[in-house]
Coordinates of C-alpha atoms and ligand atoms in Angstrom, one line a residue:
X1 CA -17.9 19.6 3.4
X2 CA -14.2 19.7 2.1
X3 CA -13.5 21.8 4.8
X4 CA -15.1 19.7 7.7
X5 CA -12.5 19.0 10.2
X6 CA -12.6 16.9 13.4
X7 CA -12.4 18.5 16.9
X8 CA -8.7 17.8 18.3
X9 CA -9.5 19.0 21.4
X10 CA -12.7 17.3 22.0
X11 CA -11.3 14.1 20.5
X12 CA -8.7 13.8 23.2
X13 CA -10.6 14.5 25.9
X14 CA -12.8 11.5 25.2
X15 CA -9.9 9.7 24.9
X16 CA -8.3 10.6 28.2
X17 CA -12.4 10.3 30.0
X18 CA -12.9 6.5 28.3
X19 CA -8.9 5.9 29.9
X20 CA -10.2 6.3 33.3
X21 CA -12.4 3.1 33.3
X22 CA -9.9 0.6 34.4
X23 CA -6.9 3.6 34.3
X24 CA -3.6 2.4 35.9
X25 CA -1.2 3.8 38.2
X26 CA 1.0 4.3 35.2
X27 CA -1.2 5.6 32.9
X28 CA -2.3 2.7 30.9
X29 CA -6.1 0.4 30.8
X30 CA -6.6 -2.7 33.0
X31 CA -10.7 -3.5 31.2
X32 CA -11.5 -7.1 29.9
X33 CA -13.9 -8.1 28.1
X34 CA -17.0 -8.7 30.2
X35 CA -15.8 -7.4 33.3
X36 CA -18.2 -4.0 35.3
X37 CA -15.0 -2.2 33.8
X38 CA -16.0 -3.2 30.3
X39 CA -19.8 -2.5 30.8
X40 CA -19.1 1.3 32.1
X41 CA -17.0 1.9 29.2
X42 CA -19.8 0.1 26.8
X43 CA -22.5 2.6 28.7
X44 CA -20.6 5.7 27.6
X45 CA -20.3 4.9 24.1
X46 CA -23.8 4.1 23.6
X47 CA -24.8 7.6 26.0
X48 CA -22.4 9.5 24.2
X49 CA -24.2 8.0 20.3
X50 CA -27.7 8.4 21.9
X51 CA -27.1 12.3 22.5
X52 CA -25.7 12.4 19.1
X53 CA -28.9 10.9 17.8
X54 CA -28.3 7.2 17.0
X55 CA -30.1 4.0 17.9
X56 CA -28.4 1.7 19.6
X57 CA -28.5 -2.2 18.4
X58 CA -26.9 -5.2 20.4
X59 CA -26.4 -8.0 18.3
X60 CA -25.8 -12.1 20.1
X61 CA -22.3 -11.7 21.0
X62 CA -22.5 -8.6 22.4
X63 CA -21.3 -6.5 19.8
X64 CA -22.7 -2.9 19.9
X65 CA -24.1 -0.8 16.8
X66 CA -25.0 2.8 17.0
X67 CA -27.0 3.7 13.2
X68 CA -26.8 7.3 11.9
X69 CA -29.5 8.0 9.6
X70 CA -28.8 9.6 6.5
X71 CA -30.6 10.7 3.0
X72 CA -31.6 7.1 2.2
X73 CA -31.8 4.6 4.7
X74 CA -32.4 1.6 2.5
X75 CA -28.8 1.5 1.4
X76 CA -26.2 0.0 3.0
X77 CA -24.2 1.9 5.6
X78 CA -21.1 3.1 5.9
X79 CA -19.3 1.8 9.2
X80 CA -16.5 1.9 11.7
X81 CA -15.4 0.2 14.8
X82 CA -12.9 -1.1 16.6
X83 CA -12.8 -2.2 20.4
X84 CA -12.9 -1.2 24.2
X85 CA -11.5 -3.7 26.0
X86 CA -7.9 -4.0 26.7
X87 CA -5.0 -5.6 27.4
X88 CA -4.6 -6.6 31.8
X89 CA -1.8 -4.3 31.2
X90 CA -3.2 -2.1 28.0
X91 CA -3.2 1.1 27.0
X92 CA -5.8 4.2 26.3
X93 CA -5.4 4.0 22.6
X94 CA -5.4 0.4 21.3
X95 CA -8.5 -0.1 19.7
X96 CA -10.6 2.6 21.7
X97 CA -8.4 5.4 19.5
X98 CA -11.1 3.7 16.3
X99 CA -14.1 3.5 18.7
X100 CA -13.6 7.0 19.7
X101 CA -12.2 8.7 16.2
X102 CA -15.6 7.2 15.4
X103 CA -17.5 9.2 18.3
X104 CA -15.8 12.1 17.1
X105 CA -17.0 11.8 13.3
X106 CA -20.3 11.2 14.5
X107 CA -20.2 14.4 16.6
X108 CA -18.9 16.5 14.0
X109 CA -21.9 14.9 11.6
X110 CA -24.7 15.8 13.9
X111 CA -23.3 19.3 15.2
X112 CA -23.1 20.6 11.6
X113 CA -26.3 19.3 11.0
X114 CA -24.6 16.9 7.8
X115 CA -27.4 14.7 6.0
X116 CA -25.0 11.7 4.6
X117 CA -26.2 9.8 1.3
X118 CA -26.4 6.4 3.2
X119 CA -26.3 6.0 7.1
X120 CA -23.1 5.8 9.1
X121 CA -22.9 2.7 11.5
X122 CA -20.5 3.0 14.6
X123 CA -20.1 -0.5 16.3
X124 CA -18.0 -1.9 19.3
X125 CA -16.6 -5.4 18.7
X126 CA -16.4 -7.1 21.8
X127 CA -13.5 -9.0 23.0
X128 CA -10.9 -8.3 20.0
X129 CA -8.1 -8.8 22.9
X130 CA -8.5 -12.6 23.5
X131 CA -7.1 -11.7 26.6
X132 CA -9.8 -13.4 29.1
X133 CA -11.6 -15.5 26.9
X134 CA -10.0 -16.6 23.2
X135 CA -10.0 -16.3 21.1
X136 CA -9.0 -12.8 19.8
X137 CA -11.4 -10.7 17.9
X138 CA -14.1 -12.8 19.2
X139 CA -16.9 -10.7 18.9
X140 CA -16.1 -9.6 15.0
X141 CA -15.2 -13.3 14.0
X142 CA -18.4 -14.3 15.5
X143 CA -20.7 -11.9 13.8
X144 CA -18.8 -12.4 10.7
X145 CA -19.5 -16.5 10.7
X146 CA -16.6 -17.6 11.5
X147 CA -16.9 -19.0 15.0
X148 CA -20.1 -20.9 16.2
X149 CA -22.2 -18.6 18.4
X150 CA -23.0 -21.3 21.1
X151 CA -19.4 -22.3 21.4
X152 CA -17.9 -19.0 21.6
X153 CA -20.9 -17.9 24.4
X154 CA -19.9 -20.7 26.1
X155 CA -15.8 -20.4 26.6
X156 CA -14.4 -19.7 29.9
X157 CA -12.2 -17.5 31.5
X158 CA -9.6 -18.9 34.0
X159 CA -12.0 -18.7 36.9
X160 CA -14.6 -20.7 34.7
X161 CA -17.0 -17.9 34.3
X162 CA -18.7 -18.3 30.8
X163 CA -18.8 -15.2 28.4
X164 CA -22.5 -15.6 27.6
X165 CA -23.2 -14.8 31.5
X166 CA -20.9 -12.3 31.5
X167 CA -22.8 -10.2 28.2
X168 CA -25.8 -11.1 30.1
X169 CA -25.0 -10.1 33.5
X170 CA -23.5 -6.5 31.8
X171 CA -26.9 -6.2 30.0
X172 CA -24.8 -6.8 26.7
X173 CA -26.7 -9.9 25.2
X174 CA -28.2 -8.4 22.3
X175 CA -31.2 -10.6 20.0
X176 CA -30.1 -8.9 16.7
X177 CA -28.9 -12.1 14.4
X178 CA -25.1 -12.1 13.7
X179 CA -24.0 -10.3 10.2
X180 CA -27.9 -8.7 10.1
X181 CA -26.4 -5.6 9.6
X182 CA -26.6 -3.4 6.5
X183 CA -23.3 -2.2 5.5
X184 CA -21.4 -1.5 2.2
X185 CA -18.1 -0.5 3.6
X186 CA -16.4 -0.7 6.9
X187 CA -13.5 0.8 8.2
X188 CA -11.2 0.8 11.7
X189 CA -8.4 3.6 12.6
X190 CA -6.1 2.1 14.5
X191 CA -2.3 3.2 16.2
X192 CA 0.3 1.1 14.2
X193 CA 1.2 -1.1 17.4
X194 CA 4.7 -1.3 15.9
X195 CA 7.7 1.6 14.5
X196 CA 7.5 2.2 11.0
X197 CA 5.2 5.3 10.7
X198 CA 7.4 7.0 13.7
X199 CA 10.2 5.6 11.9
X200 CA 9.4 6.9 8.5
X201 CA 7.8 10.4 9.7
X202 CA 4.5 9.3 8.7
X203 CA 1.4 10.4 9.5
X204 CA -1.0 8.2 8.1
X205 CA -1.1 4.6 7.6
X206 CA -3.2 3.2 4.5
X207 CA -3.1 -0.7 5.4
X208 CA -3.5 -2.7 2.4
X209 CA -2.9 -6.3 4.0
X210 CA -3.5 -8.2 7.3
X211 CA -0.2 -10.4 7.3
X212 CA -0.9 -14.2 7.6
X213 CA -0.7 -16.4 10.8
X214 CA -0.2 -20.1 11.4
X215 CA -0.3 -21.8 15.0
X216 CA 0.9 -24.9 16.2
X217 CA 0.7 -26.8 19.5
X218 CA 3.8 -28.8 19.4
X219 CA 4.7 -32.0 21.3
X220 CA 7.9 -33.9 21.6
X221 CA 7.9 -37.1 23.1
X222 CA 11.2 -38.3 24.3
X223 CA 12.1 -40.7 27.9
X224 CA 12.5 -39.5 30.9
X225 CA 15.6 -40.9 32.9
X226 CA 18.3 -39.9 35.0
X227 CA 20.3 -37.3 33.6
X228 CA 24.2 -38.6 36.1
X229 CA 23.7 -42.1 34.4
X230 CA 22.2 -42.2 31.2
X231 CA 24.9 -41.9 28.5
X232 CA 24.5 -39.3 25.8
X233 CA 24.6 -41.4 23.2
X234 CA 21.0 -43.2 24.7
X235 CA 19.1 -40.3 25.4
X236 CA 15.6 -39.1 24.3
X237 CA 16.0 -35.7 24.8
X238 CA 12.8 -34.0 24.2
X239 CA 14.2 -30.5 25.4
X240 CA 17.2 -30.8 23.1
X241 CA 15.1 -31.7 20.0
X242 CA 12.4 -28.8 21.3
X243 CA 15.8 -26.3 21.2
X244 CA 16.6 -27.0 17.9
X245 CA 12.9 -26.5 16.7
X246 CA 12.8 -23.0 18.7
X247 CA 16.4 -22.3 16.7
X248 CA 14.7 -23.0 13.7
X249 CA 12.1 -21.0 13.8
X250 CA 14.1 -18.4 13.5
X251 CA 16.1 -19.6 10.9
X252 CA 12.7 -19.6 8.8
X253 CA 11.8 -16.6 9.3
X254 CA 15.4 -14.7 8.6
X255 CA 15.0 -16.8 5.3
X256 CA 11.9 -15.1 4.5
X257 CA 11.5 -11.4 3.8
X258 CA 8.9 -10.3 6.3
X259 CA 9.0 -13.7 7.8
X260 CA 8.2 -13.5 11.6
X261 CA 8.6 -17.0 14.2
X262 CA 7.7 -17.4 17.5
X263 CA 7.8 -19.5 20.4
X264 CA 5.9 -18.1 23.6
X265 CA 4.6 -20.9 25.3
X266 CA 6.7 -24.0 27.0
X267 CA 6.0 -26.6 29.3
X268 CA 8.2 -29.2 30.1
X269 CA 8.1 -32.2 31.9
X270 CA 8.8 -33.7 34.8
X271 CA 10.7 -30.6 35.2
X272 CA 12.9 -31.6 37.2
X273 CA 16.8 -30.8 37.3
X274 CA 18.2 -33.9 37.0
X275 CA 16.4 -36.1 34.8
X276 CA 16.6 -36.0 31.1
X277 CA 12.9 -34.5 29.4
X278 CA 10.8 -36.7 28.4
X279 CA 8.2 -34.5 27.0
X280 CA 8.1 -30.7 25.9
X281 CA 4.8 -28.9 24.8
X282 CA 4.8 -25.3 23.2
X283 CA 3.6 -22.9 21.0
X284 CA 4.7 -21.7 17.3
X285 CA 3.4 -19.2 15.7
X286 CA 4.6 -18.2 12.0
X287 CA 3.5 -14.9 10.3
X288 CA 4.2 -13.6 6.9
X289 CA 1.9 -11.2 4.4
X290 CA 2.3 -13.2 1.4
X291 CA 0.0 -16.7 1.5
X292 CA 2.8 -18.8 -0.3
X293 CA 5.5 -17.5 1.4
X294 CA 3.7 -18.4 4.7
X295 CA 3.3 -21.7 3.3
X296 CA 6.9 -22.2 2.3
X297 CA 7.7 -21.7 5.7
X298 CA 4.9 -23.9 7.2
X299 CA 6.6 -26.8 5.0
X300 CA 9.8 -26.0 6.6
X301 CA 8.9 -25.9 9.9
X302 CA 6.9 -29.7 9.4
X303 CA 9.9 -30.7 7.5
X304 CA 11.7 -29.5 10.1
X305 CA 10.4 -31.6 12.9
X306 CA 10.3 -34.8 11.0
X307 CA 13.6 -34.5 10.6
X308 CA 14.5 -33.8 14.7
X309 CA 12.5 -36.7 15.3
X310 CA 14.5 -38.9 13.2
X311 CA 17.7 -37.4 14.1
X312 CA 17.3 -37.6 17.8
X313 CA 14.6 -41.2 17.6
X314 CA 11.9 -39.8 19.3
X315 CA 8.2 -38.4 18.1
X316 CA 7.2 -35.2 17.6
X317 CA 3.8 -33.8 17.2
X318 CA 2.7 -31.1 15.2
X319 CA -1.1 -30.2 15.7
X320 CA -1.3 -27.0 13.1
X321 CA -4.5 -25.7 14.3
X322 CA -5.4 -22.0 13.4
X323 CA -4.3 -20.4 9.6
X324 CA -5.5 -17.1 9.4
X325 CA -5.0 -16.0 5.7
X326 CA -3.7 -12.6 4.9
X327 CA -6.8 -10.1 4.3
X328 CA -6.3 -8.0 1.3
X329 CA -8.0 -4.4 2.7
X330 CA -10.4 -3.5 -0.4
X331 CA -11.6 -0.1 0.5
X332 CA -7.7 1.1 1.4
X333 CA -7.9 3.4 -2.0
X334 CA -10.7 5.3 0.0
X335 CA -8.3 5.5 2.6
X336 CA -5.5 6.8 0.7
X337 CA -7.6 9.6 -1.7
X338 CA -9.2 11.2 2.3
X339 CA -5.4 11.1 3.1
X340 CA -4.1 13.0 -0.1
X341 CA -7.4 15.5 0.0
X342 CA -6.3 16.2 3.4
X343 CA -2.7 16.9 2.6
X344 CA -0.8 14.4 5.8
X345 CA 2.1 12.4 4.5
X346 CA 1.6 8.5 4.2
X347 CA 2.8 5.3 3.2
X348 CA 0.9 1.6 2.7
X349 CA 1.6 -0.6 5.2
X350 CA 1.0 -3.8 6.3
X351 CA -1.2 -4.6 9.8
X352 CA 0.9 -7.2 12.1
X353 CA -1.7 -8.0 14.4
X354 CA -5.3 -9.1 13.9
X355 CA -8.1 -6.4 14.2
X356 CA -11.7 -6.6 13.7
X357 CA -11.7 -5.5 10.0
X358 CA -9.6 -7.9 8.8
X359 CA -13.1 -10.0 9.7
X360 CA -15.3 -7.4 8.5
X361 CA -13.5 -8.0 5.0
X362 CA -14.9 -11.4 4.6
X363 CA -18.2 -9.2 4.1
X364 CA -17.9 -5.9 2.7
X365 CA -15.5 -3.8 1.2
X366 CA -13.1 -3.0 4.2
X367 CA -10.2 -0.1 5.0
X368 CA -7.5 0.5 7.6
X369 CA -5.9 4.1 8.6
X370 CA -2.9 3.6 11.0
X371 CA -2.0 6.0 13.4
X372 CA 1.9 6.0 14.8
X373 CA 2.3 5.4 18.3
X374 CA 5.3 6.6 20.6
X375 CA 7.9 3.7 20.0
X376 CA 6.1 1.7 18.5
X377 CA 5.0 0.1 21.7
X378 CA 1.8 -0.7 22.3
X379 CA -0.2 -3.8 25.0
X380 CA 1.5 -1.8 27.3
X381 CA 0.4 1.0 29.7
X382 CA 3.2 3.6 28.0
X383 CA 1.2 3.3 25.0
X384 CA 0.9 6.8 23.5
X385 CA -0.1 8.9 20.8
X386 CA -0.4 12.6 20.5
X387 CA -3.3 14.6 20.2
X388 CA -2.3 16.0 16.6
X389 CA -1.6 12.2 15.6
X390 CA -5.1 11.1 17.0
X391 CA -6.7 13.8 14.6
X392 CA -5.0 13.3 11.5
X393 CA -6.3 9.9 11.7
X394 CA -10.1 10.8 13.1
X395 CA -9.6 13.6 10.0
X396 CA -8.6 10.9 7.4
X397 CA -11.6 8.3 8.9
X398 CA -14.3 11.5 8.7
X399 CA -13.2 12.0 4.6
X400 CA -13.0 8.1 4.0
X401 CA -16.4 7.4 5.6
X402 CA -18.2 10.7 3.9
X403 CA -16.3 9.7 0.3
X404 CA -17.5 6.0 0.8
X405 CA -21.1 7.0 1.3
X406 CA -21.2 8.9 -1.7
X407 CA -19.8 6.4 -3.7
X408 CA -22.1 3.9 -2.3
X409 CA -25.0 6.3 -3.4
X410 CA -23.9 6.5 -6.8
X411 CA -23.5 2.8 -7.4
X412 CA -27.3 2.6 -6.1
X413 CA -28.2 5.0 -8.4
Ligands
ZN1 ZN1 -6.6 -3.4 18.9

């Protein structure tokens, strides 16, 4: 069992087969959530765990388990996941990297003919992009609890096409009840989406934290009027005060170690060159690891704002109205001992973006490996990672998930 090693070879060849459902000209993934793109990619999973001996389970949202059996099947399984839809302009390895690393464990499990202490659970969380309906990691933070199934089901895309016909109309509107599953540990490989492992000549990832968000829809309300005859002095400026907010932002987060600010989103209005703002809507989104640091900066930004608007005599809104909380990873040991057992070089690290297991966490015991990626560049159809890279972190996920069951059949002992 020590010596059990994931095929490289057969690894990357899924990965480059699962690529061409909704491959681009230049080598990256066009497949939403939903879409005939998404349902031939959900069909191959589920043929390529049905020749490998699992049953297949569709749960409300659409989210896709395939059950391993093992010694004792009354314990809770070990699982992994991650996603198959992408980005409009994704790549081949964000999120289907995990779905497939877990593919390839499950392979090497049934080829060798390996009898696991618990079962092993490979799943497909649907629509973790958020691209075409949101929000992000839908699918996981539905199953999990926290999203209302009806309401989520029911969101649109920009054509007004609801998700829940969309499952349906793929044949991927399960009946199995949300968070029904049996698990005792979960875990999701993942490329690092950013530089650090490249940058540090790593080849593992052990992610101990989800960093923290805060959103914000902000809205300034100034006066419009004509911008050749109203003096300065008598202006309500709502771009000017919406400027020094963006400028801010930054300033917060340059104040804070590891702080990250962001304004994506603007719309102003009347929009028009020559009269003054009168009112500028747009995004802000705050990030940080540490839950009081993020809410240092929260205060600042609100302070912030008050300030502007009595500075400049106008009103600015500040609807604050998504906080995810940083997600401490609680299986990332099991990570790290597969890593060392296996000999690759690592660091801990710190996951930027959302992913599916920082919702799995709010129910079991939950672990990250992170894979580096060419640049660091990732939602984009350059995305890449090497074979080698792929299987060091397929390797580490086959070790973390046979350690885990183990342990898990101990503590039922
Ligand atoms: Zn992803």
């Amino acid at each position: 069992m020590q010596d059990l090693r994931i095929n490289e070879q057969r690894l990357w060849d899924t990965l480059m087969e699962m690529g061409e459902i909704g491959g681009t000209e230049k080598g990256g993934c066009n497949r939403l959530a939903g879409t005939d793109l998404d349902k031939q990619a959900r069909d191959l999973f589920v043929s390529w765990c049905q020749a490998a001996g699992c049953d297949i389970s569709i749960d409300k949202i659409g989210n896709i388990f395939a059950r391993r059996p093992g010694k004792n099947n009354d314990l809770p399984a070990v699982g992994t996941g991650s996603h198959l839809d992408t980005q409009p302009t994704g790549g081949k390895f964000d999120g289907v990297f995990g779905v497939l690393s877990g593919v390839e464990v499950l392979r090497i499990l049934h080829e060798n003919n390996i009898e696991t202490p618990t079962p092993m659970e490979f799943s497909v969380w649907t629509n973790e992009e958020g691209s075409r309906f949101q929000p992000a990691m839908q699918g996981s933070g539905t199953y999990v609890g926290r999203f209302d199934l009806e309401a989520e089901l029911n969101k649109t895309d920009v054509n007004g096409i609801r998700l829940g016909d969309e499952l349906e109309r793929i044949g991927y509107l399960g009946d199995m009840e949300l968070g029904s599953r049996n698990m005792g540990a979960f875990f999701e490989a993942h490329i690092e989406q950013g530089p650090i492992l490249e940058d540090e000549k790593k080849a593992i990832g052990v992610v101990r934290l989800g960093q923290g968000i805060r959103w914000y829809n902000i809205e300034v309300i100034g006066r419009p009027s004509h911008s050749g005859t109203t003096p300065m002095h008598l202006r309500k400026d709502a771009m000017l005060a919406s400027s020094l907010i963006v400028a801010e932002m930054q300033a917060i987060a340059n104040r804070h170690e590891n702080g990250l600010g962001t304004v994506g989103f603007m719309q102003v209005w009347p929009n028009s060159r020559n009269t003054i703002p009168g009112n500028v809507k747009f995004s802000a989104d705050l990030r940080n690891p540490v839950p009081e640091v993020l809410l240092t900066m929260h205060e600042e930004l609100v302070a912030f704002c008050e300030k502007v608007a009595s500075d400049q005599d106008l009103e600015v809104k500040v609807d604050h109205f998504w906080y995810f909380a940083p997600v401490e990873f609680n299986a990332s040991d099991d990570v790290k001992a597969a890593t060392e057992k296996l000999g690759y070089s690592h660091m801990d690290i710190y996951a930027g973006a959302g992913h599916d297991a920082c919702y799995m966490a709010d129910l079991v015991p939950t672990g990250m490996i992170f894979t580096p990626c060419l640049n660091g560049i990732s939602h984009n159809e350059a995305e890449y990672s090497s074979p080698a890279e792929c299987a060091a972190g397929a390797n580490v996920l086959l070790h973390t998930m046979l350690e885990a069951s183990e342990r898990i059949a101990k503590e039922h002992q």
